[in-house]
Amino acid sequence: MTNNVVISLSCGTDNPNRATRAVHLATVAHKEGKNVTLFLLDEGVYIAKKGLADNLRAATGDVADDLITYLQAHEVPILACIPCAKARRIAGEDLIDGARMGTAAELIQLSCDAAVISL
């Protein structure tokens, strides 16, 4: 069994429940001692844009911004798909602290040695 977890998120502000849940699962996995990467695809890249997750919350009351702050404080990698971000006019300098652009090849490489949760 691997100790690596990749959370792949393809929705963002368009689905606050799923988006917040992905960040929540990344936080829980980290707290459980797993090596976690949050990989953002499609609309999910909006989660990494400065200011856009500030008011994002799930119906359960979980707040994405609080969870993202935890991931940032613990240096959990947050990767935004390069073509997905470019299509939405998001550049590297638009990303929150601790986030960076990532490639499809990185997602595949990370996924080959990890449990993958896709939302």
JSON list of C-alpha atoms in Angstrom, two decimals:
[
{"chain": "A", "resi": 1, "resn": "MET", "atom": "CA", "xyz": [0.00, 0.00, 0.00]},
{"chain": "A", "resi": 2, "resn": "THR", "atom": "CA", "xyz": [1.27, 3.43, -0.93]},
{"chain": "A", "resi": 3, "resn": "ASN", "atom": "CA", "xyz": [1.60, 6.37, 1.41]},
{"chain": "A", "resi": 4, "resn": "ASN", "atom": "CA", "xyz": [0.97, 8.81, -1.46]},
{"chain": "A", "resi": 5, "resn": "VAL", "atom": "CA", "xyz": [-2.40, 10.38, -2.23]},
{"chain": "A", "resi": 6, "resn": "VAL", "atom": "CA", "xyz": [-3.34, 12.53, -5.22]},
{"chain": "A", "resi": 7, "resn": "ILE", "atom": "CA", "xyz": [-6.57, 14.47, -5.01]},
{"chain": "A", "resi": 8, "resn": "SER", "atom": "CA", "xyz": [-7.65, 15.48, -8.51]},
{"chain": "A", "resi": 9, "resn": "LEU", "atom": "CA", "xyz": [-10.27, 18.23, -8.67]},
{"chain": "A", "resi": 10, "resn": "SER", "atom": "CA", "xyz": [-12.01, 19.29, -11.89]},
{"chain": "A", "resi": 11, "resn": "CYS", "atom": "CA", "xyz": [-14.63, 21.65, -10.46]},
{"chain": "A", "resi": 12, "resn": "GLY", "atom": "CA", "xyz": [-14.23, 24.94, -8.67]},
{"chain": "A", "resi": 13, "resn": "THR", "atom": "CA", "xyz": [-16.50, 27.79, -7.73]},
{"chain": "A", "resi": 14, "resn": "ASP", "atom": "CA", "xyz": [-19.15, 26.21, -9.98]},
{"chain": "A", "resi": 15, "resn": "ASN", "atom": "CA", "xyz": [-19.52, 23.37, -7.44]},
{"chain": "A", "resi": 16, "resn": "PRO", "atom": "CA", "xyz": [-18.54, 24.59, -3.96]},
{"chain": "A", "resi": 17, "resn": "ASN", "atom": "CA", "xyz": [-19.46, 21.31, -2.27]},
{"chain": "A", "resi": 18, "resn": "ARG", "atom": "CA", "xyz": [-17.17, 19.12, -4.40]},
{"chain": "A", "resi": 19, "resn": "ALA", "atom": "CA", "xyz": [-14.42, 21.73, -4.50]},
{"chain": "A", "resi": 20, "resn": "THR", "atom": "CA", "xyz": [-14.39, 22.20, -0.73]},
{"chain": "A", "resi": 21, "resn": "ARG", "atom": "CA", "xyz": [-14.64, 18.44, -0.22]},
{"chain": "A", "resi": 22, "resn": "ALA", "atom": "CA", "xyz": [-11.48, 17.88, -2.29]},
{"chain": "A", "resi": 23, "resn": "VAL", "atom": "CA", "xyz": [-9.53, 20.38, -0.20]},
{"chain": "A", "resi": 24, "resn": "HIS", "atom": "CA", "xyz": [-10.97, 18.81, 2.95]},
{"chain": "A", "resi": 25, "resn": "LEU", "atom": "CA", "xyz": [-9.87, 15.32, 1.85]},
{"chain": "A", "resi": 26, "resn": "ALA", "atom": "CA", "xyz": [-6.38, 16.62, 1.09]},
{"chain": "A", "resi": 27, "resn": "THR", "atom": "CA", "xyz": [-6.24, 18.11, 4.59]},
{"chain": "A", "resi": 28, "resn": "VAL", "atom": "CA", "xyz": [-7.45, 14.89, 6.23]},
{"chain": "A", "resi": 29, "resn": "ALA", "atom": "CA", "xyz": [-4.97, 12.80, 4.23]},
{"chain": "A", "resi": 30, "resn": "HIS", "atom": "CA", "xyz": [-2.12, 15.07, 5.31]},
{"chain": "A", "resi": 31, "resn": "LYS", "atom": "CA", "xyz": [-3.20, 14.90, 8.95]},
{"chain": "A", "resi": 32, "resn": "GLU", "atom": "CA", "xyz": [-3.19, 11.09, 8.58]},
{"chain": "A", "resi": 33, "resn": "GLY", "atom": "CA", "xyz": [0.48, 11.26, 7.60]},
{"chain": "A", "resi": 34, "resn": "LYS", "atom": "CA", "xyz": [0.05, 10.80, 3.85]},
{"chain": "A", "resi": 35, "resn": "ASN", "atom": "CA", "xyz": [2.12, 12.49, 1.17]},
{"chain": "A", "resi": 36, "resn": "VAL", "atom": "CA", "xyz": [-0.59, 14.52, -0.54]},
{"chain": "A", "resi": 37, "resn": "THR", "atom": "CA", "xyz": [-0.76, 16.47, -3.77]},
{"chain": "A", "resi": 38, "resn": "LEU", "atom": "CA", "xyz": [-3.81, 18.48, -4.81]},
{"chain": "A", "resi": 39, "resn": "PHE", "atom": "CA", "xyz": [-3.98, 18.62, -8.61]},
{"chain": "A", "resi": 40, "resn": "LEU", "atom": "CA", "xyz": [-6.46, 21.09, -10.11]},
{"chain": "A", "resi": 41, "resn": "LEU", "atom": "CA", "xyz": [-7.95, 20.57, -13.56]},
{"chain": "A", "resi": 42, "resn": "ASP", "atom": "CA", "xyz": [-10.56, 22.37, -15.64]},
{"chain": "A", "resi": 43, "resn": "GLU", "atom": "CA", "xyz": [-12.71, 24.63, -13.40]},
{"chain": "A", "resi": 44, "resn": "GLY", "atom": "CA", "xyz": [-10.71, 23.42, -10.39]},
{"chain": "A", "resi": 45, "resn": "VAL", "atom": "CA", "xyz": [-7.86, 25.78, -11.27]},
{"chain": "A", "resi": 46, "resn": "TYR", "atom": "CA", "xyz": [-9.99, 28.64, -9.95]},
{"chain": "A", "resi": 47, "resn": "ILE", "atom": "CA", "xyz": [-9.38, 27.27, -6.43]},
{"chain": "A", "resi": 48, "resn": "ALA", "atom": "CA", "xyz": [-5.72, 28.26, -6.79]},
{"chain": "A", "resi": 49, "resn": "LYS", "atom": "CA", "xyz": [-6.39, 31.78, -8.07]},
{"chain": "A", "resi": 50, "resn": "LYS", "atom": "CA", "xyz": [-5.87, 34.44, -5.42]},
{"chain": "A", "resi": 51, "resn": "GLY", "atom": "CA", "xyz": [-9.11, 35.50, -3.80]},
{"chain": "A", "resi": 52, "resn": "LEU", "atom": "CA", "xyz": [-11.47, 33.08, -5.51]},
{"chain": "A", "resi": 53, "resn": "ALA", "atom": "CA", "xyz": [-11.72, 30.49, -2.73]},
{"chain": "A", "resi": 54, "resn": "ASP", "atom": "CA", "xyz": [-12.09, 33.09, 0.02]},
{"chain": "A", "resi": 55, "resn": "ASN", "atom": "CA", "xyz": [-15.84, 32.57, 0.38]},
{"chain": "A", "resi": 56, "resn": "LEU", "atom": "CA", "xyz": [-16.14, 29.01, -0.89]},
{"chain": "A", "resi": 57, "resn": "ARG", "atom": "CA", "xyz": [-17.87, 26.67, 1.53]},
{"chain": "A", "resi": 58, "resn": "ALA", "atom": "CA", "xyz": [-19.62, 23.32, 1.45]},
{"chain": "A", "resi": 59, "resn": "ALA", "atom": "CA", "xyz": [-23.14, 22.67, 2.69]},
{"chain": "A", "resi": 60, "resn": "THR", "atom": "CA", "xyz": [-21.50, 20.90, 5.65]},
{"chain": "A", "resi": 61, "resn": "GLY", "atom": "CA", "xyz": [-20.02, 24.21, 6.78]},
{"chain": "A", "resi": 62, "resn": "ASP", "atom": "CA", "xyz": [-16.44, 23.39, 5.74]},
{"chain": "A", "resi": 63, "resn": "VAL", "atom": "CA", "xyz": [-14.68, 26.52, 4.44]},
{"chain": "A", "resi": 64, "resn": "ALA", "atom": "CA", "xyz": [-12.26, 26.02, 1.55]},
{"chain": "A", "resi": 65, "resn": "ASP", "atom": "CA", "xyz": [-10.09, 29.01, 2.47]},
{"chain": "A", "resi": 66, "resn": "ASP", "atom": "CA", "xyz": [-9.42, 27.67, 5.99]},
{"chain": "A", "resi": 67, "resn": "LEU", "atom": "CA", "xyz": [-8.49, 24.27, 4.56]},
{"chain": "A", "resi": 68, "resn": "ILE", "atom": "CA", "xyz": [-6.27, 25.80, 1.88]},
{"chain": "A", "resi": 69, "resn": "THR", "atom": "CA", "xyz": [-4.50, 27.81, 4.58]},
{"chain": "A", "resi": 70, "resn": "TYR", "atom": "CA", "xyz": [-3.73, 24.52, 6.36]},
{"chain": "A", "resi": 71, "resn": "LEU", "atom": "CA", "xyz": [-2.34, 23.00, 3.14]},
{"chain": "A", "resi": 72, "resn": "GLN", "atom": "CA", "xyz": [-0.20, 26.09, 2.53]},
{"chain": "A", "resi": 73, "resn": "ALA", "atom": "CA", "xyz": [1.15, 26.09, 6.09]},
{"chain": "A", "resi": 74, "resn": "HIS", "atom": "CA", "xyz": [2.16, 22.44, 5.70]},
{"chain": "A", "resi": 75, "resn": "GLU", "atom": "CA", "xyz": [3.60, 22.91, 2.19]},
{"chain": "A", "resi": 76, "resn": "VAL", "atom": "CA", "xyz": [1.22, 20.43, 0.58]},
{"chain": "A", "resi": 77, "resn": "PRO", "atom": "CA", "xyz": [1.74, 20.76, -3.18]},
{"chain": "A", "resi": 78, "resn": "ILE", "atom": "CA", "xyz": [-1.13, 22.44, -5.03]},
{"chain": "A", "resi": 79, "resn": "LEU", "atom": "CA", "xyz": [-0.72, 22.15, -8.79]},
{"chain": "A", "resi": 80, "resn": "ALA", "atom": "CA", "xyz": [-2.88, 23.89, -11.41]},
{"chain": "A", "resi": 81, "resn": "CYS", "atom": "CA", "xyz": [-3.06, 22.33, -14.87]},
{"chain": "A", "resi": 82, "resn": "ILE", "atom": "CA", "xyz": [-1.18, 24.64, -17.24]},
{"chain": "A", "resi": 83, "resn": "PRO", "atom": "CA", "xyz": [-3.54, 24.52, -20.26]},
{"chain": "A", "resi": 84, "resn": "CYS", "atom": "CA", "xyz": [-6.61, 24.61, -17.98]},
{"chain": "A", "resi": 85, "resn": "ALA", "atom": "CA", "xyz": [-5.28, 27.74, -16.27]},
{"chain": "A", "resi": 86, "resn": "LYS", "atom": "CA", "xyz": [-4.23, 29.41, -19.52]},
{"chain": "A", "resi": 87, "resn": "ALA", "atom": "CA", "xyz": [-7.68, 28.78, -21.02]},
{"chain": "A", "resi": 88, "resn": "ARG", "atom": "CA", "xyz": [-9.12, 30.65, -18.03]},
{"chain": "A", "resi": 89, "resn": "ARG", "atom": "CA", "xyz": [-6.55, 33.46, -18.25]},
{"chain": "A", "resi": 90, "resn": "ILE", "atom": "CA", "xyz": [-4.83, 32.44, -15.03]},
{"chain": "A", "resi": 91, "resn": "ALA", "atom": "CA", "xyz": [-1.06, 32.93, -14.97]},
{"chain": "A", "resi": 92, "resn": "GLY", "atom": "CA", "xyz": [1.52, 31.69, -12.48]},
{"chain": "A", "resi": 93, "resn": "GLU", "atom": "CA", "xyz": [1.61, 35.04, -10.73]},
{"chain": "A", "resi": 94, "resn": "ASP", "atom": "CA", "xyz": [-2.17, 34.82, -10.16]},
{"chain": "A", "resi": 95, "resn": "LEU", "atom": "CA", "xyz": [-1.83, 31.73, -7.99]},
{"chain": "A", "resi": 96, "resn": "ILE", "atom": "CA", "xyz": [-2.04, 31.59, -4.21]},
{"chain": "A", "resi": 97, "resn": "ASP", "atom": "CA", "xyz": [1.12, 31.07, -2.18]},
{"chain": "A", "resi": 98, "resn": "GLY", "atom": "CA", "xyz": [2.25, 27.46, -2.35]},
{"chain": "A", "resi": 99, "resn": "ALA", "atom": "CA", "xyz": [0.51, 26.73, -5.65]},
{"chain": "A", "resi": 100, "resn": "ARG", "atom": "CA", "xyz": [2.24, 26.34, -8.97]},
{"chain": "A", "resi": 101, "resn": "MET", "atom": "CA", "xyz": [1.48, 25.32, -12.52]},
{"chain": "A", "resi": 102, "resn": "GLY", "atom": "CA", "xyz": [1.67, 21.61, -13.28]},
{"chain": "A", "resi": 103, "resn": "THR", "atom": "CA", "xyz": [1.69, 19.45, -16.38]},
{"chain": "A", "resi": 104, "resn": "ALA", "atom": "CA", "xyz": [-0.34, 16.43, -17.41]},
{"chain": "A", "resi": 105, "resn": "ALA", "atom": "CA", "xyz": [2.89, 14.43, -17.32]},
{"chain": "A", "resi": 106, "resn": "GLU", "atom": "CA", "xyz": [3.33, 15.37, -13.64]},
{"chain": "A", "resi": 107, "resn": "LEU", "atom": "CA", "xyz": [-0.22, 14.24, -12.87]},
{"chain": "A", "resi": 108, "resn": "ILE", "atom": "CA", "xyz": [0.44, 10.90, -14.55]},
{"chain": "A", "resi": 109, "resn": "GLN", "atom": "CA", "xyz": [3.78, 10.47, -12.78]},
{"chain": "A", "resi": 110, "resn": "LEU", "atom": "CA", "xyz": [2.28, 11.31, -9.38]},
{"chain": "A", "resi": 111, "resn": "SER", "atom": "CA", "xyz": [-0.71, 9.04, -10.01]},
{"chain": "A", "resi": 112, "resn": "CYS", "atom": "CA", "xyz": [1.40, 6.01, -10.94]},
{"chain": "A", "resi": 113, "resn": "ASP", "atom": "CA", "xyz": [2.60, 5.70, -7.35]},
{"chain": "A", "resi": 114, "resn": "ALA", "atom": "CA", "xyz": [-0.43, 6.93, -5.42]},
{"chain": "A", "resi": 115, "resn": "ALA", "atom": "CA", "xyz": [-3.99, 6.36, -4.40]},
{"chain": "A", "resi": 116, "resn": "VAL", "atom": "CA", "xyz": [-6.01, 8.77, -6.52]},
{"chain": "A", "resi": 117, "resn": "ILE", "atom": "CA", "xyz": [-9.24, 10.45, -5.50]},
{"chain": "A", "resi": 118, "resn": "SER", "atom": "CA", "xyz": [-10.96, 12.31, -8.31]},
{"chain": "A", "resi": 119, "resn": "LEU", "atom": "CA", "xyz": [-13.69, 14.88, -7.74]}
]
